Short mmCIF file of C-alpha atoms in Angstrom, two decimals:
data_model
loop_
_atom_site.label_atom_id
_atom_site.label_comp_id
_atom_site.label_asym_id
_atom_site.label_seq_id
_atom_site.Cartn_x
_atom_site.Cartn_y
_atom_site.Cartn_z
CA MET A 22 -140.02 63.86 127.26
CA PRO A 23 -136.60 63.63 128.68
CA THR A 24 -135.91 62.18 132.08
CA THR A 25 -133.43 63.28 134.65
CA THR A 26 -132.35 61.99 138.06
CA ILE A 27 -132.73 64.20 141.06
CA GLY A 28 -132.04 63.14 144.62
CA GLY A 29 -131.88 59.62 143.44
CA HIS A 30 -135.28 59.65 141.74
CA GLU A 31 -135.69 59.32 137.98
CA ILE A 32 -138.37 61.79 136.88
CA HIS A 33 -139.88 63.08 133.61
CA VAL A 34 -139.26 66.71 132.88
CA ASN A 35 -139.78 69.17 129.98
CA ASP A 36 -137.01 71.06 128.26
CA GLU A 37 -137.01 73.68 130.97
CA GLY A 38 -136.69 71.14 133.82
CA PHE A 39 -140.36 71.27 135.01
CA MET A 40 -141.72 67.93 136.04
CA THR A 41 -144.38 66.60 133.72
CA GLU A 42 -145.89 63.80 135.67
CA TYR A 43 -147.97 64.92 138.72
CA ASP A 44 -147.84 61.57 140.40
CA GLU A 45 -144.01 61.23 140.31
CA TRP A 46 -143.69 63.97 142.87
CA THR A 47 -142.94 63.32 146.62
CA GLU A 48 -141.99 65.60 149.42
CA ASP A 49 -138.41 64.29 149.21
CA LEU A 50 -138.27 65.23 145.63
CA GLY A 51 -139.67 68.63 146.45
CA GLN A 52 -136.92 69.19 148.88
CA ALA A 53 -134.31 68.11 146.28
CA LEU A 54 -135.77 70.29 143.56
CA ALA A 55 -135.78 73.36 145.94
CA ALA A 56 -132.14 72.62 146.69
CA GLN A 57 -131.47 72.68 142.91
CA ILE A 58 -132.64 76.35 142.73
CA GLY A 59 -131.13 77.45 146.03
CA VAL A 60 -134.25 77.48 148.12
CA GLU A 61 -134.11 76.22 151.69
CA MET A 62 -137.57 74.83 152.64
CA SER A 63 -139.32 76.12 155.82
CA ASP A 64 -142.79 75.34 157.03
CA GLU A 65 -143.89 78.44 155.38
CA HIS A 66 -142.41 77.29 152.08
CA TRP A 67 -144.24 73.97 152.46
CA GLN A 68 -147.44 75.62 153.03
CA ALA A 69 -147.23 77.34 149.75
CA ILE A 70 -146.11 74.19 147.89
CA GLN A 71 -148.88 72.11 149.44
CA PHE A 72 -151.45 74.53 148.38
CA LEU A 73 -150.17 74.37 144.77
CA ARG A 74 -150.25 70.51 144.97
CA ARG A 75 -153.81 70.41 146.29
CA ASP A 76 -155.11 73.16 143.94
CA TYR A 77 -153.73 71.70 140.75
CA PRO A 78 -155.87 68.55 140.39
CA ASP A 79 -159.05 70.62 140.83
CA GLN A 80 -158.11 73.46 138.47
CA GLY A 81 -155.96 71.69 135.86
CA GLU A 82 -153.70 74.73 135.92
CA THR A 83 -150.87 75.79 138.15
CA ALA A 84 -152.11 78.43 140.63
CA THR A 85 -150.95 81.98 139.81
CA LEU A 86 -149.42 84.17 142.53
CA ARG A 87 -152.78 86.07 142.86
CA ARG A 88 -154.44 82.64 143.49
CA VAL A 89 -151.87 81.56 146.08
CA SER A 90 -152.43 84.85 147.87
CA THR A 91 -156.21 85.13 147.65
CA VAL A 92 -157.22 81.51 147.86
CA GLY A 93 -154.16 80.03 149.50
CA GLY A 94 -153.93 82.89 152.04
CA ILE A 95 -150.10 83.75 151.64
CA PRO A 96 -149.58 87.39 150.76
CA THR A 97 -147.83 88.09 147.45
CA LYS A 98 -145.11 90.11 149.34
CA GLN A 99 -144.28 87.06 151.40
CA LEU A 100 -144.05 84.90 148.35
CA PHE A 101 -141.43 87.17 146.91
CA VAL A 102 -139.54 86.83 150.22
CA LEU A 103 -139.88 83.00 150.20
CA PHE A 104 -139.08 82.29 146.61
CA PRO A 105 -137.08 85.47 145.46
CA LYS A 106 -137.19 87.02 142.02
CA LYS A 107 -139.60 84.52 140.23
CA PRO A 108 -141.85 83.14 142.87
CA ALA A 109 -144.49 81.71 140.50
CA LYS A 110 -141.93 79.74 138.51
CA LYS A 111 -139.91 78.62 141.53
CA MET A 112 -142.97 77.32 143.30
CA ALA A 113 -144.22 75.44 140.27
CA TYR A 114 -140.77 73.95 139.80
CA ILE A 115 -140.51 72.74 143.44
CA ALA A 116 -144.15 71.51 143.45
CA GLY A 117 -143.52 69.46 140.28
CA LEU A 118 -146.17 71.28 138.31
CA PRO A 119 -146.11 72.98 134.90
CA LYS A 120 -145.00 76.57 134.71
CA PRO A 121 -148.12 78.63 135.41
CA ARG A 122 -149.70 79.86 132.27
CA GLY A 123 -151.33 83.01 133.86
CA CYS A 124 -150.13 84.71 130.70
CA VAL A 125 -152.18 84.06 127.55
CA MET B 3 -200.69 83.86 125.18
CA ASP B 4 -202.51 80.94 126.93
CA GLU B 5 -201.00 78.98 129.88
CA THR B 6 -199.70 76.05 127.77
CA ALA B 7 -197.91 78.28 125.37
CA LYS B 8 -196.40 80.22 128.16
CA ARG B 9 -194.98 77.17 129.80
CA ALA B 10 -193.60 75.99 126.51
CA VAL B 11 -191.61 79.15 125.76
CA ARG B 12 -188.09 78.93 127.29
CA ASN B 13 -185.83 81.76 128.21
CA LEU B 14 -182.29 82.43 127.08
CA VAL B 15 -180.74 85.29 129.05
CA ILE B 16 -177.56 86.72 127.77
CA LEU B 17 -175.66 89.03 130.18
CA GLY B 18 -173.60 91.48 128.25
CA GLY B 19 -174.22 93.05 124.87
CA GLY B 20 -170.59 93.26 123.78
CA THR B 21 -168.86 91.32 120.98
CA ALA B 22 -169.72 87.89 122.24
CA GLY B 23 -173.24 88.61 123.53
CA THR B 24 -174.38 90.46 120.42
CA MET B 25 -173.01 87.82 118.01
CA ILE B 26 -174.75 85.08 119.98
CA ALA B 27 -178.06 86.94 120.17
CA ASN B 28 -178.03 87.49 116.32
CA LYS B 29 -176.87 83.92 115.48
CA LEU B 30 -179.35 82.16 117.85
CA ARG B 31 -182.26 84.28 116.96
CA HIS B 32 -182.02 82.90 113.43
CA ARG B 33 -181.66 79.36 114.83
CA LEU B 34 -184.29 79.29 117.61
CA ALA B 35 -187.97 79.39 116.91
CA ARG B 36 -189.61 82.45 118.41
CA THR B 37 -192.42 80.22 119.69
CA GLU B 38 -189.93 78.17 121.61
CA TRP B 39 -187.37 80.61 122.86
CA HIS B 40 -187.42 84.17 124.27
CA ILE B 41 -183.98 85.86 123.97
CA THR B 42 -183.04 88.72 126.37
CA VAL B 43 -179.84 90.62 126.29
CA VAL B 44 -178.91 92.60 129.41
CA ASP B 45 -176.37 95.34 129.62
CA ARG B 46 -175.95 98.37 131.99
CA ASP B 47 -175.93 100.90 129.09
CA ASP B 48 -176.65 101.28 125.34
CA GLU B 49 -173.09 102.09 124.22
CA HIS B 50 -171.27 99.43 122.23
CA HIS B 51 -167.58 100.38 121.96
CA TYR B 52 -165.28 99.01 119.27
CA GLN B 53 -162.50 98.58 121.78
CA PRO B 54 -159.63 97.92 119.25
CA GLY B 55 -160.21 101.57 118.12
CA TYR B 56 -159.00 102.88 121.48
CA LEU B 57 -155.38 102.20 120.53
CA PHE B 58 -155.32 104.87 117.90
CA VAL B 59 -157.17 107.60 119.98
CA PRO B 60 -154.04 108.79 121.91
CA PHE B 61 -152.39 109.52 118.58
CA GLY B 62 -155.34 111.28 117.17
CA GLY B 63 -155.96 108.49 114.64
CA CYS B 64 -159.48 107.52 115.60
CA SER B 65 -162.33 109.75 116.68
CA PRO B 66 -164.90 108.83 119.40
CA GLU B 67 -167.68 108.69 116.82
CA GLN B 68 -165.89 105.87 115.07
CA VAL B 69 -165.78 103.64 118.10
CA VAL B 70 -169.12 103.98 119.73
CA ARG B 71 -172.52 102.85 118.47
CA SER B 72 -175.76 101.93 120.24
CA ARG B 73 -176.02 98.38 121.42
CA HIS B 74 -179.70 97.93 120.49
CA SER B 75 -179.12 98.78 116.86
CA PHE B 76 -177.05 95.62 116.50
CA LEU B 77 -179.67 93.35 118.02
CA PRO B 78 -182.27 91.71 115.80
CA ASP B 79 -186.00 91.94 116.05
CA GLY B 80 -187.25 89.33 118.47
CA VAL B 81 -184.56 89.99 121.11
CA ASP B 82 -185.46 91.95 124.19
CA PHE B 83 -182.86 94.47 125.21
CA VAL B 84 -182.93 95.27 128.92
CA ILE B 85 -180.80 98.07 130.36
CA GLY B 86 -179.86 97.32 133.92
CA SER B 87 -177.00 96.34 136.23
CA VAL B 88 -176.81 92.70 137.39
CA ASP B 89 -176.98 92.42 141.15
CA MET B 90 -176.39 88.59 141.06
CA VAL B 91 -177.32 85.34 139.36
CA ASN B 92 -179.20 82.94 141.62
CA ALA B 93 -177.95 79.78 139.85
CA GLU B 94 -179.73 77.42 141.99
CA GLY B 95 -183.04 79.24 141.35
CA ASN B 96 -182.29 79.92 137.69
CA VAL B 97 -182.95 83.65 137.95
CA VAL B 98 -181.02 86.77 137.33
CA LEU B 99 -181.60 89.63 139.80
CA LEU B 100 -181.08 93.23 138.63
CA GLU B 101 -180.04 95.98 141.08
CA ASP B 102 -183.42 97.76 140.45
CA GLY B 103 -185.31 94.65 141.65
CA ARG B 104 -186.30 93.24 138.36
CA GLN B 105 -186.00 89.42 138.03
CA LEU B 106 -185.24 87.51 134.88
CA PRO B 107 -185.82 83.88 135.05
CA TYR B 108 -183.87 81.73 132.58
CA ASP B 109 -183.64 78.19 131.30
CA GLN B 110 -180.25 78.87 129.79
CA LEU B 111 -177.82 81.59 130.76
CA VAL B 112 -174.90 83.00 128.84
CA ILE B 113 -172.49 85.15 130.83
CA ALA B 114 -170.63 87.48 128.41
CA THR B 115 -169.90 90.42 130.62
CA GLY B 116 -166.16 90.61 129.63
CA THR B 117 -163.32 91.95 131.68
CA THR B 118 -162.71 95.48 132.88
CA PRO B 119 -159.60 97.41 133.87
CA ARG B 120 -159.52 97.99 137.64
CA PRO B 121 -157.12 100.82 138.64
CA ASP B 122 -158.67 100.67 142.09
CA GLN B 123 -156.90 97.30 142.71
CA THR B 124 -153.31 98.78 142.82
CA PRO B 125 -152.50 101.19 145.67
CA GLY B 126 -151.58 104.58 144.36
CA MET B 127 -152.91 104.15 140.83
CA LEU B 128 -156.00 106.10 141.36
CA GLY B 129 -154.24 108.74 143.56
CA LEU B 130 -153.39 112.36 142.73
CA GLU B 131 -151.58 111.50 139.51
CA TRP B 132 -154.47 109.57 137.86
CA ARG B 133 -155.15 111.26 134.49
CA ARG B 134 -152.40 113.78 135.28
CA SER B 135 -149.26 111.74 134.79
CA ILE B 136 -150.92 108.22 135.05
CA PHE B 137 -153.16 107.04 132.13
CA ASP B 138 -154.78 104.03 130.80
CA PHE B 139 -156.08 103.63 127.26
CA TYR B 140 -158.36 100.68 127.57
CA THR B 141 -161.26 103.04 128.22
CA LEU B 142 -162.39 105.69 125.81
CA GLU B 143 -162.12 108.46 128.48
CA GLY B 144 -158.60 107.20 129.34
CA ALA B 145 -157.52 107.12 125.72
CA GLU B 146 -158.89 110.69 125.12
CA ALA B 147 -157.16 112.00 128.31
CA LEU B 148 -153.90 110.38 127.13
CA ALA B 149 -154.26 112.04 123.75
CA ASP B 150 -154.34 115.43 125.51
CA ALA B 151 -151.34 114.54 127.72
CA LEU B 152 -149.33 113.25 124.76
CA SER B 153 -149.95 116.41 122.81
CA ARG B 154 -148.32 118.32 125.77
CA PHE B 155 -145.52 115.77 126.30
CA ASP B 156 -142.12 117.16 125.25
CA GLY B 157 -139.63 114.69 126.80
CA GLY B 158 -138.70 112.52 129.76
CA ARG B 159 -139.48 108.97 130.81
CA LEU B 160 -142.47 107.35 129.09
CA VAL B 161 -143.24 104.12 130.83
CA VAL B 162 -145.69 101.58 129.43
CA HIS B 163 -146.71 99.10 132.08
CA ILE B 164 -148.77 95.89 132.47
CA THR B 165 -150.04 95.24 136.03
CA GLU B 166 -150.84 91.58 135.80
CA MET B 167 -151.92 88.97 133.25
CA PRO B 168 -154.35 88.15 131.86
CA ILE B 169 -155.33 91.36 130.15
CA LYS B 170 -157.70 92.20 127.34
CA CYS B 171 -155.82 92.16 124.03
CA PRO B 172 -152.40 91.16 125.34
CA VAL B 173 -150.67 92.68 122.21
CA ALA B 174 -152.15 96.12 122.77
CA PRO B 175 -149.41 97.46 125.19
CA LEU B 176 -146.78 96.51 122.57
CA GLU B 177 -148.64 98.11 119.87
CA PHE B 178 -148.99 101.21 121.95
CA THR B 179 -145.21 101.19 122.51
CA PHE B 180 -144.50 100.78 118.75
CA LEU B 181 -146.95 103.54 117.85
CA ALA B 182 -145.59 105.87 120.58
CA ASP B 183 -142.03 105.34 119.22
CA ALA B 184 -143.22 106.18 115.63
CA TRP B 185 -145.30 109.17 116.76
CA LEU B 186 -142.40 110.55 118.90
CA ARG B 187 -140.05 110.23 115.85
CA GLY B 188 -142.59 112.06 113.74
CA ARG B 189 -142.63 114.94 116.03
CA GLY B 190 -138.88 115.00 116.38
CA LEU B 191 -139.06 114.15 120.08
CA ARG B 192 -137.74 110.57 120.17
CA ASP B 193 -134.24 111.55 121.25
CA ARG B 194 -135.61 113.35 124.29
CA VAL B 195 -137.69 110.46 125.46
CA GLU B 196 -136.69 107.32 127.39
CA LEU B 197 -139.20 104.68 126.48
CA VAL B 198 -139.51 101.80 128.95
CA TYR B 199 -141.64 98.72 128.81
CA VAL B 200 -142.47 97.17 132.05
CA THR B 201 -144.02 93.69 132.20
CA PRO B 202 -144.79 90.96 134.77
CA LEU B 203 -143.86 88.36 132.09
CA ASP B 204 -140.29 87.19 131.46
CA GLY B 205 -140.34 88.58 127.92
CA ALA B 206 -142.30 90.89 125.60
CA PHE B 207 -145.14 88.48 125.00
CA THR B 208 -146.73 85.41 126.33
CA LYS B 209 -145.88 82.88 123.54
CA PRO B 210 -142.18 82.25 123.34
CA VAL B 211 -141.69 82.59 119.50
CA ALA B 212 -143.72 85.74 119.20
CA SER B 213 -142.13 86.95 122.39
CA ALA B 214 -138.65 86.72 120.83
CA HIS B 215 -139.80 88.34 117.70
CA LEU B 216 -141.62 91.18 119.33
CA GLY B 217 -138.83 91.59 121.92
CA GLY B 218 -136.38 92.03 118.97
CA MET B 219 -138.64 94.81 117.68
CA LEU B 220 -138.44 96.56 121.05
CA ASP B 221 -134.70 96.36 120.97
CA GLU B 222 -134.60 97.73 117.48
CA ARG B 223 -136.61 100.77 118.67
CA LYS B 224 -134.32 101.35 121.71
CA VAL B 225 -137.01 100.50 124.17
CA LEU B 226 -135.79 99.44 127.56
CA VAL B 227 -137.59 96.36 128.89
CA GLU B 228 -138.07 95.51 132.52
CA THR B 229 -139.32 91.98 132.93
CA ASP B 230 -140.70 89.95 135.88
CA PHE B 231 -141.95 93.20 137.40
CA MET B 232 -144.99 92.63 139.71
CA VAL B 233 -146.17 96.01 140.79
CA GLU B 234 -147.10 96.35 144.44
CA ARG B 235 -147.95 99.97 144.46
CA ILE B 236 -147.51 103.33 142.73
CA ASP B 237 -145.70 106.02 144.72
CA ASP B 238 -147.57 108.94 143.33
CA GLU B 239 -145.49 111.59 145.16
CA GLN B 240 -142.26 110.43 143.71
CA LYS B 241 -143.91 109.19 140.55
CA MET B 242 -142.62 105.75 140.37
CA LEU B 243 -143.69 102.14 140.20
CA VAL B 244 -142.65 99.94 143.02
CA SER B 245 -142.55 96.12 142.79
CA TYR B 246 -143.01 93.38 145.40
CA ASP B 247 -139.25 92.81 145.29
CA GLU B 248 -138.71 96.47 145.83
CA ARG B 249 -137.53 97.62 142.48
CA GLU B 250 -138.37 101.16 141.56
CA ILE B 251 -139.13 102.53 138.21
CA PRO B 252 -139.56 106.29 138.00
CA PHE B 253 -141.73 107.94 135.31
CA ASP B 254 -142.75 111.36 133.86
CA LEU B 255 -145.62 109.86 132.01
CA LEU B 256 -147.03 106.43 132.84
CA VAL B 257 -149.32 104.43 130.50
CA THR B 258 -150.46 101.48 132.60
CA ILE B 259 -152.74 98.55 131.93
CA PRO B 260 -154.52 98.10 135.25
CA LEU B 261 -155.43 94.72 136.61
CA ASN B 262 -158.24 93.29 134.54
CA MET B 263 -161.16 91.54 136.36
CA GLY B 264 -164.43 89.98 135.42
CA ALA B 265 -167.67 91.53 136.59
CA ASP B 266 -168.29 91.86 140.30
CA PHE B 267 -171.75 90.13 140.11
CA VAL B 268 -169.89 86.99 139.03
CA ALA B 269 -168.12 86.98 142.47
CA ARG B 270 -171.28 87.86 144.32
CA SER B 271 -173.02 84.96 142.64
CA GLY B 272 -170.37 82.47 143.69
CA LEU B 273 -169.57 81.79 139.99
CA GLY B 274 -166.14 83.21 139.73
CA ASP B 275 -162.47 82.48 140.35
CA GLU B 276 -160.08 84.85 142.10
CA LEU B 277 -160.29 87.28 139.28
CA ASN B 278 -164.07 87.01 138.77
CA TYR B 279 -163.76 84.76 135.66
CA VAL B 280 -166.25 81.92 135.33
CA PRO B 281 -164.52 78.56 135.26
CA VAL B 282 -165.71 76.63 132.30
CA ASP B 283 -164.81 73.66 130.16
CA LYS B 284 -162.28 75.18 127.71
CA HIS B 285 -163.64 73.45 124.66
CA THR B 286 -167.47 73.89 125.18
CA GLN B 287 -167.40 76.88 127.52
CA LEU B 288 -170.13 75.33 129.72
CA SER B 289 -169.80 76.19 133.39
CA ARG B 290 -168.07 73.52 135.45
CA LYS B 291 -170.68 73.90 138.12
CA PHE B 292 -174.01 74.40 136.35
CA ASP B 293 -175.33 72.61 133.38
CA ASN B 294 -177.32 75.65 131.94
CA ILE B 295 -174.74 78.39 132.31
CA PHE B 296 -172.11 79.18 129.65
CA ALA B 297 -169.46 81.89 129.79
CA ILE B 298 -168.30 83.14 126.44
CA GLY B 299 -165.69 85.85 125.47
CA ASP B 300 -163.52 87.53 128.13
CA ALA B 301 -165.78 86.54 130.94
CA SER B 302 -164.59 82.92 131.02
CA ASP B 303 -161.45 81.43 132.49
CA ILE B 304 -160.33 79.75 129.36
CA PRO B 305 -156.55 79.85 128.75
CA ALA B 306 -156.86 81.80 125.59
CA SER B 307 -156.20 85.51 124.82
CA LYS B 308 -158.96 87.88 126.02
CA ALA B 309 -159.59 89.32 122.60
CA GLY B 310 -162.40 89.86 120.10
CA SER B 311 -161.08 87.26 117.73
CA VAL B 312 -161.19 84.61 120.47
CA ALA B 313 -164.77 85.66 121.20
CA HIS B 314 -165.67 85.54 117.56
CA PHE B 315 -164.16 82.20 116.83
CA SER B 316 -165.64 80.68 120.12
CA VAL B 317 -169.09 81.86 119.31
CA GLU B 318 -168.95 80.01 116.00
CA ILE B 319 -168.35 76.78 117.86
CA PHE B 320 -170.68 77.71 120.79
CA VAL B 321 -173.82 78.13 118.62
CA ASP B 322 -173.87 74.68 117.24
CA ASN B 323 -172.94 73.21 120.61
CA PHE B 324 -175.79 75.19 122.32
CA LEU B 325 -178.36 73.78 119.94
CA GLN B 326 -177.17 70.27 120.68
CA HIS B 327 -177.11 70.94 124.36
CA ILE B 328 -180.78 72.29 124.55
CA ALA B 329 -181.83 69.29 122.53
CA GLY B 330 -180.35 67.08 125.22
CA ARG B 331 -177.49 65.87 123.02
CA ALA B 332 -173.81 65.80 123.76
CA MET B 333 -171.95 68.84 122.47
CA THR B 334 -169.60 67.76 119.58
CA GLY B 335 -167.85 71.06 118.85
CA ALA B 336 -164.52 71.72 120.58
CA PHE B 337 -163.11 75.30 120.62
CA ASP B 338 -159.28 75.15 120.18
CA GLY B 339 -158.42 78.57 121.72
CA HIS B 340 -157.82 80.14 118.21
CA ALA B 341 -156.69 83.77 118.43
CA ASN B 342 -155.83 85.97 115.49
CA CYS B 343 -154.37 89.41 116.33
CA PHE B 344 -153.06 92.33 114.23
CA VAL B 345 -150.10 94.01 115.87
CA GLU B 346 -149.61 97.59 114.86
CA SER B 347 -145.89 98.28 114.62
CA GLY B 348 -145.89 101.95 113.67
CA ASP B 349 -145.25 103.68 110.36
CA ASP B 350 -148.39 102.33 108.87
CA LYS B 351 -147.28 98.75 109.16
CA ALA B 352 -148.63 95.79 111.18
CA LEU B 353 -147.89 92.11 111.92
CA LEU B 354 -150.40 89.47 112.24
CA ILE B 355 -150.23 86.56 114.61
CA ASP B 356 -152.34 83.40 114.65
CA PHE B 357 -152.28 80.83 117.44
CA ASN B 358 -154.34 78.50 119.69
CA TYR B 359 -154.21 76.63 122.94
CA ASP B 360 -151.42 74.26 121.56
CA THR B 361 -149.79 75.97 118.69
CA GLU B 362 -147.39 78.89 118.82
CA PRO B 363 -147.89 81.90 116.46
CA LEU B 364 -146.57 80.73 113.06
CA THR B 365 -145.09 82.38 109.93
CA GLY B 366 -146.91 82.03 106.63
CA LYS B 367 -149.97 83.55 104.90
CA TYR B 368 -153.50 84.23 106.12
CA PRO B 369 -156.32 83.52 105.63
CA LEU B 370 -155.65 81.73 102.37
CA PRO B 371 -152.71 79.41 102.22
CA VAL B 372 -149.78 80.65 100.11
CA VAL B 373 -151.83 83.54 98.67
CA GLY B 374 -152.58 85.52 101.86
CA PRO B 375 -152.81 88.45 101.35
CA LEU B 376 -151.83 88.91 104.99
CA GLU B 377 -148.41 87.88 106.24
CA LEU B 378 -148.07 86.23 109.56
CA LEU B 379 -145.33 87.44 111.96
CA LYS B 380 -144.02 89.95 109.42
CA GLU B 381 -144.43 93.80 109.37
CA THR B 382 -146.21 94.84 106.28
CA ARG B 383 -148.43 97.66 105.13
CA VAL B 384 -151.17 95.32 103.91
CA ASN B 385 -151.56 93.88 107.43
CA HIS B 386 -152.05 97.54 108.67
CA LEU B 387 -154.76 98.10 106.11
CA GLY B 388 -156.23 94.85 107.25
CA LYS B 389 -156.42 96.10 110.77
CA LEU B 390 -158.04 99.34 109.69
CA ALA B 391 -160.52 97.49 107.47
CA PHE B 392 -161.55 95.36 110.35
CA ARG B 393 -163.43 98.22 112.01
CA TRP B 394 -165.88 98.16 109.12
CA ILE B 395 -166.02 94.38 109.14
CA TYR B 396 -166.86 94.45 112.86
CA TRP B 397 -169.70 96.76 112.75
CA ASN B 398 -171.22 95.49 109.43
CA VAL B 399 -170.44 91.81 109.34
CA LEU B 400 -169.23 90.41 112.60
CA LEU B 401 -171.64 91.89 115.12
CA PRO B 402 -174.80 91.32 112.98
CA GLY B 403 -173.74 87.60 112.98
CA ARG B 404 -173.20 87.46 109.15
CA PRO B 405 -170.64 84.79 108.03
CA VAL B 406 -167.15 85.96 108.20
CA PRO B 407 -165.00 83.99 105.78
CA LEU B 408 -162.43 83.04 108.36
CA PRO B 409 -162.22 79.54 109.81
CA ALA B 410 -163.05 79.27 113.52
CA LEU B 411 -160.72 76.52 114.19
CA MET B 412 -157.04 77.17 113.42
CA SER B 413 -155.70 75.72 110.18
CA MET B 414 -152.14 74.75 109.55
CA ALA B 415 -152.39 75.03 105.83
CA GLY B 416 -149.80 77.51 104.31
CA LYS B 417 -148.16 78.07 107.63
CA HIS B 418 -144.70 77.12 108.78
CA PRO B 419 -143.92 76.09 112.37
CA ALA B 420 -141.25 78.33 113.76
CA THR B 421 -137.79 77.15 112.89
CA GLN B 422 -135.58 75.47 115.49
CA ARG B 423 -133.49 78.62 115.61
CA GLU B 424 -136.54 80.86 116.23
CA LYS B 425 -137.54 78.48 118.99
CA GLN B 426 -134.08 78.53 120.60
CA GLU B 427 -134.01 82.35 120.45
CA ALA B 428 -137.35 82.35 122.12
#
């Protein structure tokens, strides 16, 4: 797996730039990753990202939009406002998680 | 039966008499002594549908009689068939409660109740236009209604739409599109129809290599593809799909794949995830919460295609595992997510794709290395004949639990990993 340096941290990523090591993630890094894709983080953004971070170790999979809305309590419409165009991918990218599969 | 014997007999209850449930009942009845295990299969009706047959119904290629048989006729002697709707599973008390009040205690439970299209979950889908200009083809009634609508369709925008993944048979919407293109050409209507393919995915299919290949096939057929489209509602007055990010796609005829969900009793029983699928270990399909509940086929949350082939291959692994499990031993079989799908591409041709949890669809031959006769990821007439022949195999070999000469775990022999170029294109 290639490594890259973001915000001064060296991290392991896959060929699409998604982090591959859950434990390498920090909030600072999340902030830097968000900046990479033009997302300015607000409390509401963090609420979604923290849900993804908490959910992943239990589920072993990145939460889908439906899961973030039904279990995490943030309506899908709002996720499209917070992370425009491709919310599922953008959230996973910022949260340092694999791209959600939700699509087998 | 005296008291000792009664206590000695254990109950296996299988919820769902579809592909997975029927195969399991057949295979386990031969492997479990009748003096030791009762087997009961529960379903809400006695109609077993060969669901892959629905695809051909809108084009007049398959009659209802060819796709429906009675469930009980596929169950062996020594299996009780109960018709009833499940109210809930009391997993702490090891008992299934039916809506009519009957109770079925179990020692081991298999949930095989599949997944169902739910048009009620998208605002506007079940409105005024349902089965007038909005159709599904994942139910027999829907496919028949669509056949009628297509026979009267003489031009306009035909939109094929997937609401959300995962869906049963993820290649079927593509197949429908290819078949619609060929069918319209055959009737001299293709020039008067704008064919649009709308998907929540970022490409034609879920697996990158196959997605690039199948996407190319859509391009060749001049099908417009709208990706990353998450439908919020259907405006049935203006006849258009509206996404969460406010894109609008008008249609004259909409063929939609509604949201798919597992059975509602799964949610009522506290056994499901947000789509009512039962969380299980993806290799053994044992519930992550209860040591005597398995979920097989489309009802589980395994990250594999919801497809008959996955049900079939996973049952092969499950049966041996189950026998170890009830004997108190560790389960040694590990399902790999093997899926094997024919993809009808129109003009009596089809492709075949073969993949699992970790391996992309490959090119090569199947099921025998080098010899085939089926070609992977290539459109051929033999593949199409294979798909048609499969209906006979399904009713006569697969459901009765007879050995099918296909390996349950995916084999790499005779297959070629996609080239670097194919990967890059993907």
